[in-house]
Amino acid sequence: MTAEIHRTGTPAELISALTHGNVQDPYPLYDELREVNDGVHWAEELGGWLCTRYDDVRSIYTDPEVFSSDFYSSLIENVHGVPEGEHERFMAIFLQQFMLTDPPAHTQIRSLLRGAFTPRALTRWPQMIAQITDELLEEVNPGADIDVMADFAPRVPIQVIAAMLGIPPEDTARFRVWTDAFVGTFNPRIAGDERDRIVSESLALFEYLEDLVEHRRVHPAGDLITLVATASVEDDGPLTVSKAVAQLALLLAAGNETMANLIGSGMTMLIENPRAQQRLREDPGLVGAAIEEMLRLDPPFHLVPRRVTKSTTMGGHQLEPGQLCWGLLSSANRDPRIFPNAGTFRINRDTNPHLSFVHGIHFCLGAPLARMEGEIVFSKLLQRYPGLTAGAQPAVRKTEAIVARGWRTRPVRLGSPA
């Protein structure tokens, strides 16, 4: 199909700008990509297809027999090349995380972990989350500007997920670098020295978790590390140390990245929508709906791929086995076919079927925790500060992180506490 020329360029030029350019606001480009070529584009930089419309993106995650979660090897082969040395050692552990598997392996591991994220299990944590939030906010000078992404957003989820896992508080200072690296391994843009650094940091995380797993097998405790370290899978017996480490690294990294990005994007939306901010103070019962709208408008993860296993069509295009198919969640969430006034922050939407936690059998296991953390954190911020406004310095996105395109800096003026 011949690409139409739009004001920013051809679809190939738009994709190149997103993957190689310094695009601070990607949403106008997403809007254009959604409306040409039936919303489906070949993306050389991603080593596969890019799907931008809601129904197509949702379908990718609904049919695991056609769109497999075992995609990472294809990503490496299509984009990065054959792994060697440290990269091989990294891959041997990394590929065992249940997020990168299909049933029945996926179902077995997910079933082991599910109990820790049920509503009943999560009743243990609200008081702790509130206490962590209060303590961090106490460190802020009244009326001062803070960079939310440096001083607050990553510190809350790291402390929360570390407590759930059973990681000593004094060790959490290392985790921001490690979890950023782990998430960065999904970025098709990484190469050369940066790729080597990310693999090295990820291996340091694996080695740290290996020690904890081995310790918990001898000295069990009532935490997630013990649950995973001592778990058995039907027909396969106890999890190997490396398989246990892969699951724990995923929980740690996803728990941090999801919530840190949600806080950054949510603060941005509150700053840009002072009326909605005030309404949430007047009616705190709406905070839960506001969290869903924050997730929809700027999801923590923009791109989630799958590997095509059978010939199929999408938007009139032929997809072949072995190709990658990337769902652009952040575009699907703003598809006007599904969401009226799709680019507007509206906390009173009748329905909000966003795809920020994906869909189907791989729906985010930690979604209930992220929602709970979000409600507590933003309720505390709104109660404590009568006005949240932009800081003196501009906010800057992590433009190189096209998979998790969160904020690198998000200066905020909190004002004096109420």
Short mmCIF file of C-alpha atoms in Angstrom, two decimals:
data_model
loop_
_atom_site.label_atom_id
_atom_site.label_comp_id
_atom_site.label_asym_id
_atom_site.label_seq_id
_atom_site.Cartn_x
_atom_site.Cartn_y
_atom_site.Cartn_z
CA MET A 1 0.00 0.00 0.00
CA THR A 2 1.37 3.42 -0.89
CA ALA A 3 1.86 5.62 2.16
CA GLU A 4 0.00 8.90 2.23
CA ILE A 5 2.01 12.05 2.89
CA HIS A 6 0.85 13.96 5.96
CA ARG A 7 1.98 17.20 7.49
CA THR A 8 4.78 15.51 9.43
CA GLY A 9 5.80 13.07 6.74
CA THR A 10 5.22 9.52 5.55
CA PRO A 11 4.47 6.76 8.09
CA ALA A 12 8.07 5.59 7.74
CA GLU A 13 9.31 9.09 8.55
CA LEU A 14 6.96 9.34 11.53
CA ILE A 15 8.17 6.01 12.90
CA SER A 16 11.79 7.04 12.37
CA ALA A 17 11.12 10.25 14.29
CA LEU A 18 9.61 8.28 17.16
CA THR A 19 12.40 5.72 17.33
CA HIS A 20 15.39 7.95 16.59
CA GLY A 21 14.30 11.53 17.22
CA ASN A 22 13.96 13.66 20.34
CA VAL A 23 10.15 13.69 20.34
CA GLN A 24 8.87 15.20 23.58
CA ASP A 25 5.20 14.84 22.64
CA PRO A 26 4.65 11.65 20.61
CA TYR A 27 0.86 11.83 20.60
CA PRO A 28 0.36 13.97 17.47
CA LEU A 29 2.51 11.42 15.59
CA TYR A 30 0.47 8.56 17.03
CA ASP A 31 -2.69 10.32 15.84
CA GLU A 32 -1.36 10.50 12.30
CA LEU A 33 -0.15 6.90 12.24
CA ARG A 34 -3.56 5.72 13.43
CA GLU A 35 -5.33 7.30 10.47
CA VAL A 36 -3.20 6.09 7.52
CA ASN A 37 -2.51 2.63 6.10
CA ASP A 38 -5.44 1.33 8.18
CA GLY A 39 -3.37 2.04 11.27
CA VAL A 40 -0.87 -0.79 10.56
CA HIS A 41 2.70 -0.04 9.45
CA TRP A 42 5.89 -1.92 8.76
CA ALA A 43 8.52 -0.50 11.13
CA GLU A 44 12.05 -1.43 10.12
CA GLU A 45 13.45 0.07 13.32
CA LEU A 46 11.25 -2.26 15.38
CA GLY A 47 11.89 -5.32 13.24
CA GLY A 48 8.18 -5.84 12.68
CA TRP A 49 4.70 -4.38 12.39
CA LEU A 50 3.32 -1.45 14.38
CA CYS A 51 -0.42 -1.52 15.16
CA THR A 52 -2.01 1.69 16.37
CA ARG A 53 -5.83 1.23 16.47
CA TYR A 54 -7.64 -0.01 19.54
CA ASP A 55 -9.38 -3.05 18.06
CA ASP A 56 -6.21 -4.29 16.36
CA VAL A 57 -4.03 -3.75 19.42
CA ARG A 58 -6.54 -5.50 21.67
CA SER A 59 -6.73 -8.45 19.27
CA ILE A 60 -2.96 -8.97 19.48
CA TYR A 61 -3.25 -9.77 23.18
CA THR A 62 -6.46 -11.77 22.86
CA ASP A 63 -5.15 -14.58 20.62
CA PRO A 64 -1.95 -16.17 22.03
CA GLU A 65 -2.09 -18.94 19.43
CA VAL A 66 -1.40 -16.41 16.66
CA PHE A 67 0.47 -13.76 18.66
CA SER A 68 2.95 -15.41 21.00
CA SER A 69 4.49 -13.81 24.09
CA ASP A 70 7.70 -15.69 23.33
CA PHE A 71 8.94 -12.69 21.38
CA TYR A 72 12.24 -11.71 22.93
CA SER A 73 14.44 -14.03 20.89
CA SER A 74 12.90 -12.58 17.72
CA LEU A 75 13.53 -9.06 19.02
CA ILE A 76 17.18 -9.92 19.58
CA GLU A 77 17.57 -11.60 16.18
CA ASN A 78 15.63 -8.99 14.20
CA VAL A 79 17.04 -5.89 15.86
CA HIS A 80 20.11 -6.56 18.02
CA GLY A 81 21.88 -9.55 16.51
CA VAL A 82 23.11 -12.82 18.02
CA PRO A 83 23.99 -12.57 21.75
CA GLU A 84 27.48 -13.51 22.91
CA GLY A 85 29.41 -13.67 26.18
CA GLU A 86 27.65 -11.84 29.02
CA HIS A 87 24.64 -11.40 26.76
CA GLU A 88 24.24 -15.18 26.52
CA ARG A 89 24.36 -15.50 30.31
CA PHE A 90 21.80 -12.72 30.63
CA MET A 91 19.48 -14.33 28.07
CA ALA A 92 19.61 -17.72 29.81
CA ILE A 93 17.93 -16.18 32.88
CA PHE A 94 15.93 -13.38 31.29
CA LEU A 95 13.96 -15.64 28.92
CA GLN A 96 12.55 -17.64 31.84
CA GLN A 97 10.25 -14.87 33.11
CA PHE A 98 6.63 -15.93 32.74
CA MET A 99 5.74 -12.77 30.82
CA LEU A 100 7.74 -14.15 27.89
CA THR A 101 6.00 -17.52 27.78
CA ASP A 102 2.74 -18.96 26.50
CA PRO A 103 0.44 -21.51 28.17
CA PRO A 104 0.91 -23.90 29.81
CA ALA A 105 4.23 -22.57 31.17
CA HIS A 106 2.78 -19.08 31.58
CA THR A 107 -0.28 -20.36 33.42
CA GLN A 108 1.78 -22.42 35.86
CA ILE A 109 4.00 -19.56 37.01
CA ARG A 110 1.23 -16.96 36.99
CA SER A 111 -0.86 -19.23 39.23
CA LEU A 112 2.00 -19.35 41.75
CA LEU A 113 2.17 -15.56 41.95
CA ARG A 114 -1.49 -14.62 41.66
CA GLY A 115 -2.27 -15.11 45.35
CA ALA A 116 0.05 -12.25 46.35
CA PHE A 117 -2.00 -9.74 44.32
CA THR A 118 -5.58 -10.62 45.22
CA PRO A 119 -7.68 -7.93 46.96
CA ARG A 120 -7.49 -9.92 50.19
CA ALA A 121 -3.70 -10.26 50.06
CA LEU A 122 -3.27 -6.55 49.28
CA THR A 123 -5.14 -5.46 52.42
CA ARG A 124 -1.78 -5.82 54.22
CA TRP A 125 -0.21 -2.91 52.36
CA PRO A 126 -2.30 0.34 52.31
CA GLN A 127 -1.05 1.52 55.71
CA MET A 128 2.55 0.94 54.69
CA ILE A 129 2.08 2.73 51.34
CA ALA A 130 0.49 5.70 53.14
CA GLN A 131 3.35 5.81 55.64
CA ILE A 132 6.02 5.69 52.91
CA THR A 133 4.24 8.48 51.02
CA ASP A 134 3.94 10.68 54.13
CA GLU A 135 7.59 10.16 55.07
CA LEU A 136 8.81 11.10 51.60
CA LEU A 137 6.60 14.19 51.48
CA GLU A 138 7.89 15.26 54.91
CA GLU A 139 11.34 15.56 53.32
CA VAL A 140 10.06 18.23 50.89
CA ASN A 141 10.66 21.85 51.83
CA PRO A 142 7.30 23.70 52.05
CA GLY A 143 6.64 25.74 48.93
CA ALA A 144 9.71 24.35 47.14
CA ASP A 145 10.03 23.03 43.60
CA ILE A 146 10.85 19.35 43.39
CA ASP A 147 11.67 17.08 40.50
CA VAL A 148 9.06 14.40 41.06
CA MET A 149 10.99 11.86 38.97
CA ALA A 150 14.13 12.24 41.07
CA ASP A 151 12.79 12.98 44.54
CA PHE A 152 9.53 11.06 44.82
CA ALA A 153 8.05 8.96 41.99
CA PRO A 154 10.56 6.06 41.93
CA ARG A 155 11.09 5.98 45.69
CA VAL A 156 7.52 5.05 46.59
CA PRO A 157 7.16 1.89 44.45
CA ILE A 158 10.70 0.70 45.10
CA GLN A 159 10.08 0.71 48.84
CA VAL A 160 6.65 -0.90 48.44
CA ILE A 161 7.67 -3.76 46.15
CA ALA A 162 10.87 -4.32 48.16
CA ALA A 163 8.78 -4.74 51.32
CA MET A 164 6.45 -7.19 49.56
CA LEU A 165 9.38 -9.20 48.23
CA GLY A 166 11.22 -9.14 51.55
CA ILE A 167 14.26 -7.14 50.45
CA PRO A 168 16.18 -5.27 53.17
CA PRO A 169 15.37 -1.51 53.07
CA GLU A 170 19.05 -0.60 53.06
CA ASP A 171 19.48 -2.36 49.71
CA THR A 172 16.83 -0.40 47.83
CA ALA A 173 19.20 2.42 46.83
CA ARG A 174 20.67 0.20 44.11
CA PHE A 175 17.35 -0.79 42.58
CA ARG A 176 16.58 2.29 40.49
CA VAL A 177 19.62 1.68 38.29
CA TRP A 178 18.96 -2.05 38.14
CA THR A 179 15.26 -1.85 37.32
CA ASP A 180 15.82 0.89 34.73
CA ALA A 181 18.34 -1.41 33.07
CA PHE A 182 16.01 -4.42 33.20
CA VAL A 183 13.18 -2.47 31.55
CA GLY A 184 15.66 -1.00 29.07
CA THR A 185 16.40 -4.48 27.71
CA PHE A 186 13.05 -4.30 25.87
CA ASN A 187 14.05 -1.12 24.05
CA PRO A 188 14.86 -1.86 20.39
CA ARG A 189 17.02 1.26 20.24
CA ILE A 190 19.73 0.05 22.62
CA ALA A 191 23.05 -0.87 21.03
CA GLY A 192 26.80 -0.91 21.60
CA ASP A 193 28.12 0.32 24.95
CA GLU A 194 24.63 1.17 26.23
CA ARG A 195 23.43 -2.36 25.55
CA ASP A 196 26.50 -3.76 27.31
CA ARG A 197 25.84 -1.52 30.33
CA ILE A 198 22.19 -2.55 30.54
CA VAL A 199 23.07 -6.25 30.36
CA SER A 200 25.79 -5.81 33.01
CA GLU A 201 23.39 -4.01 35.40
CA SER A 202 20.71 -6.64 34.81
CA LEU A 203 23.19 -9.40 35.63
CA ALA A 204 24.09 -7.58 38.86
CA LEU A 205 20.39 -7.63 39.76
CA PHE A 206 20.17 -11.34 38.95
CA GLU A 207 23.20 -12.13 41.11
CA TYR A 208 21.75 -10.17 44.03
CA LEU A 209 18.44 -12.02 43.75
CA GLU A 210 20.20 -15.40 43.42
CA ASP A 211 21.76 -14.88 46.85
CA LEU A 212 18.37 -14.02 48.36
CA VAL A 213 16.65 -17.02 46.76
CA GLU A 214 19.28 -19.42 48.06
CA HIS A 215 19.09 -17.84 51.53
CA ARG A 216 15.27 -18.11 51.66
CA ARG A 217 15.39 -21.78 50.73
CA VAL A 218 17.29 -22.36 53.95
CA HIS A 219 15.67 -19.56 56.03
CA PRO A 220 12.09 -19.06 54.75
CA ALA A 221 10.08 -15.96 55.66
CA GLY A 222 6.56 -14.76 54.94
CA ASP A 223 7.42 -12.79 51.81
CA LEU A 224 7.29 -13.07 48.02
CA ILE A 225 10.90 -14.17 47.69
CA THR A 226 10.16 -17.15 49.92
CA LEU A 227 6.98 -17.93 47.98
CA VAL A 228 8.89 -18.06 44.68
CA ALA A 229 12.08 -19.61 46.05
CA THR A 230 10.21 -22.55 47.57
CA ALA A 231 7.55 -22.98 44.86
CA SER A 232 7.02 -26.12 42.81
CA VAL A 233 5.38 -26.54 39.43
CA GLU A 234 3.28 -29.57 38.63
CA ASP A 235 5.29 -32.18 36.68
CA ASP A 236 8.45 -30.04 36.84
CA GLY A 237 9.09 -29.96 40.57
CA PRO A 238 10.72 -27.00 42.41
CA LEU A 239 11.61 -23.90 40.44
CA THR A 240 15.28 -23.65 39.57
CA VAL A 241 17.15 -20.75 41.10
CA SER A 242 17.44 -19.05 37.71
CA LYS A 243 13.71 -19.39 37.02
CA ALA A 244 12.88 -17.99 40.45
CA VAL A 245 15.26 -15.07 39.86
CA ALA A 246 13.64 -14.29 36.49
CA GLN A 247 10.19 -13.95 38.10
CA LEU A 248 11.44 -11.82 40.98
CA ALA A 249 13.36 -9.48 38.67
CA LEU A 250 10.22 -9.01 36.60
CA LEU A 251 8.07 -8.22 39.66
CA LEU A 252 10.64 -5.77 40.98
CA ALA A 253 11.20 -3.94 37.69
CA ALA A 254 7.56 -3.85 36.58
CA GLY A 255 6.40 -2.74 40.02
CA ASN A 256 8.82 0.17 40.00
CA GLU A 257 8.51 1.30 36.39
CA THR A 258 4.72 1.16 36.24
CA MET A 259 4.16 3.23 39.34
CA ALA A 260 6.99 5.72 38.81
CA ASN A 261 5.72 6.50 35.32
CA LEU A 262 2.12 6.71 36.57
CA ILE A 263 3.11 9.29 39.19
CA GLY A 264 5.02 11.36 36.62
CA SER A 265 2.26 11.32 34.01
CA GLY A 266 -0.47 11.79 36.62
CA MET A 267 1.24 14.87 38.06
CA THR A 268 1.51 16.28 34.55
CA MET A 269 -2.23 15.82 33.97
CA LEU A 270 -3.15 17.43 37.29
CA ILE A 271 -0.90 20.42 36.53
CA GLU A 272 -2.44 20.82 33.08
CA ASN A 273 -5.99 20.44 34.42
CA PRO A 274 -6.38 22.63 37.54
CA ARG A 275 -10.19 22.33 37.50
CA ALA A 276 -10.00 18.56 37.62
CA GLN A 277 -7.37 18.87 40.34
CA GLN A 278 -9.72 20.96 42.45
CA ARG A 279 -12.66 18.65 41.80
CA LEU A 280 -10.64 15.71 43.10
CA ARG A 281 -9.92 17.63 46.30
CA GLU A 282 -13.61 18.34 46.73
CA ASP A 283 -14.65 14.77 45.91
CA PRO A 284 -11.86 12.31 46.85
CA GLY A 285 -14.11 9.44 45.77
CA LEU A 286 -13.24 10.32 42.16
CA VAL A 287 -9.51 9.65 42.59
CA GLY A 288 -9.89 6.04 41.44
CA ALA A 289 -11.52 7.17 38.18
CA ALA A 290 -8.77 9.77 37.77
CA ILE A 291 -6.12 7.04 38.08
CA GLU A 292 -7.78 5.11 35.23
CA GLU A 293 -7.77 8.24 33.08
CA MET A 294 -4.10 8.89 33.87
CA LEU A 295 -3.32 5.32 32.83
CA ARG A 296 -5.30 5.73 29.61
CA LEU A 297 -3.90 9.07 28.49
CA ASP A 298 -0.23 8.29 29.12
CA PRO A 299 0.35 4.61 29.96
CA PRO A 300 3.50 3.51 31.80
CA PHE A 301 4.42 1.32 28.82
CA HIS A 302 3.72 2.57 25.29
CA LEU A 303 4.74 -0.50 23.27
CA VAL A 304 4.29 -4.21 23.98
CA PRO A 305 5.23 -6.72 21.23
CA ARG A 306 4.18 -10.22 20.26
CA ARG A 307 5.65 -12.76 17.80
CA VAL A 308 3.47 -13.88 14.90
CA THR A 309 3.18 -17.69 14.81
CA LYS A 310 0.68 -18.14 11.94
CA SER A 311 0.01 -16.20 8.73
CA THR A 312 -2.70 -13.64 9.43
CA THR A 313 -3.92 -10.24 8.29
CA MET A 314 -4.13 -6.97 10.15
CA GLY A 315 -5.55 -3.84 8.57
CA GLY A 316 -5.27 -5.40 5.13
CA HIS A 317 -1.60 -6.27 5.62
CA GLN A 318 -0.17 -9.80 5.56
CA LEU A 319 1.70 -10.79 8.72
CA GLU A 320 3.99 -13.82 8.51
CA PRO A 321 5.31 -16.26 11.13
CA GLY A 322 8.43 -15.05 12.92
CA GLN A 323 7.65 -11.37 12.45
CA LEU A 324 7.17 -9.11 15.44
CA CYS A 325 3.90 -7.26 15.92
CA TRP A 326 4.03 -4.27 18.28
CA GLY A 327 0.88 -2.97 19.94
CA LEU A 328 1.08 0.79 20.45
CA LEU A 329 -0.96 0.95 23.65
CA SER A 330 -0.65 4.71 23.95
CA SER A 331 -2.22 5.17 20.50
CA ALA A 332 -4.95 2.58 21.08
CA ASN A 333 -5.89 4.36 24.31
CA ARG A 334 -6.57 7.55 22.34
CA ASP A 335 -8.48 5.97 19.48
CA PRO A 336 -11.53 8.22 18.94
CA ARG A 337 -13.47 5.19 17.68
CA ILE A 338 -13.53 3.99 21.29
CA PHE A 339 -12.96 7.08 23.45
CA PRO A 340 -14.94 10.29 22.82
CA ASN A 341 -12.71 13.37 23.23
CA ALA A 342 -9.86 10.91 23.32
CA GLY A 343 -7.09 13.45 23.97
CA THR A 344 -8.90 15.08 26.90
CA PHE A 345 -8.42 14.31 30.58
CA ARG A 346 -11.92 13.42 31.77
CA ILE A 347 -12.42 11.83 35.16
CA ASN A 348 -16.14 11.26 34.58
CA ARG A 349 -15.96 8.82 31.66
CA ASP A 350 -18.81 6.32 31.68
CA THR A 351 -16.45 3.53 30.65
CA ASN A 352 -12.69 3.41 30.33
CA PRO A 353 -11.58 0.12 28.72
CA HIS A 354 -7.96 1.24 28.29
CA LEU A 355 -5.24 -1.25 27.42
CA SER A 356 -2.53 0.09 29.69
CA PHE A 357 -2.34 -3.22 31.56
CA VAL A 358 -2.58 -5.09 28.23
CA HIS A 359 -5.45 -7.57 27.81
CA GLY A 360 -6.22 -11.28 27.94
CA ILE A 361 -4.15 -13.92 29.71
CA HIS A 362 -1.22 -11.52 30.14
CA PHE A 363 -3.27 -8.79 31.81
CA CYS A 364 -0.88 -7.19 34.29
CA LEU A 365 -0.68 -9.28 37.46
CA GLY A 366 0.23 -6.21 39.52
CA ALA A 367 -2.61 -3.99 38.23
CA PRO A 368 -4.52 -4.09 41.57
CA LEU A 369 -1.36 -3.01 43.41
CA ALA A 370 -0.66 -0.18 40.94
CA ARG A 371 -4.23 1.09 41.25
CA MET A 372 -4.10 0.94 45.04
CA GLU A 373 -0.73 2.72 45.19
CA GLY A 374 -1.98 5.35 42.74
CA GLU A 375 -5.09 6.11 44.76
CA ILE A 376 -3.16 6.42 48.02
CA VAL A 377 -0.33 8.53 46.60
CA PHE A 378 -2.52 10.98 44.70
CA SER A 379 -5.04 11.24 47.54
CA LYS A 380 -2.19 12.18 49.86
CA LEU A 381 -0.78 14.75 47.40
CA LEU A 382 -4.16 16.37 46.79
CA GLN A 383 -5.02 16.50 50.50
CA ARG A 384 -1.65 17.87 51.51
CA TYR A 385 -1.12 20.53 48.84
CA PRO A 386 -3.88 23.00 47.83
CA GLY A 387 -2.29 23.64 44.45
CA LEU A 388 0.05 21.60 42.26
CA THR A 389 1.64 23.71 39.53
CA ALA A 390 4.53 23.39 37.07
CA GLY A 391 8.03 23.99 38.39
CA ALA A 392 10.34 26.63 36.99
CA GLN A 393 12.22 24.19 34.75
CA PRO A 394 10.65 22.36 31.79
CA ALA A 395 9.66 18.71 32.09
CA VAL A 396 11.64 16.32 29.86
CA ARG A 397 10.60 12.91 28.55
CA LYS A 398 12.86 9.87 28.24
CA THR A 399 12.75 10.04 24.45
CA GLU A 400 15.23 7.19 24.01
CA ALA A 401 12.97 4.84 25.97
CA ILE A 402 10.31 4.23 23.35
CA VAL A 403 8.84 1.21 25.16
CA ALA A 404 8.44 2.92 28.55
CA ARG A 405 8.33 6.54 27.44
CA GLY A 406 7.97 8.12 30.87
CA TRP A 407 9.30 11.41 32.20
CA ARG A 408 13.00 11.91 32.85
CA THR A 409 12.30 15.10 34.82
CA ARG A 410 8.97 16.48 36.02
CA PRO A 411 9.54 19.66 38.05
CA VAL A 412 6.55 20.50 40.24
CA ARG A 413 5.79 23.35 42.61
CA LEU A 414 3.87 21.75 45.44
CA GLY A 415 3.00 24.92 47.33
CA SER A 416 2.64 25.13 51.09
CA PRO A 417 0.96 22.18 52.80
CA ALA A 418 -2.67 22.65 53.75
#
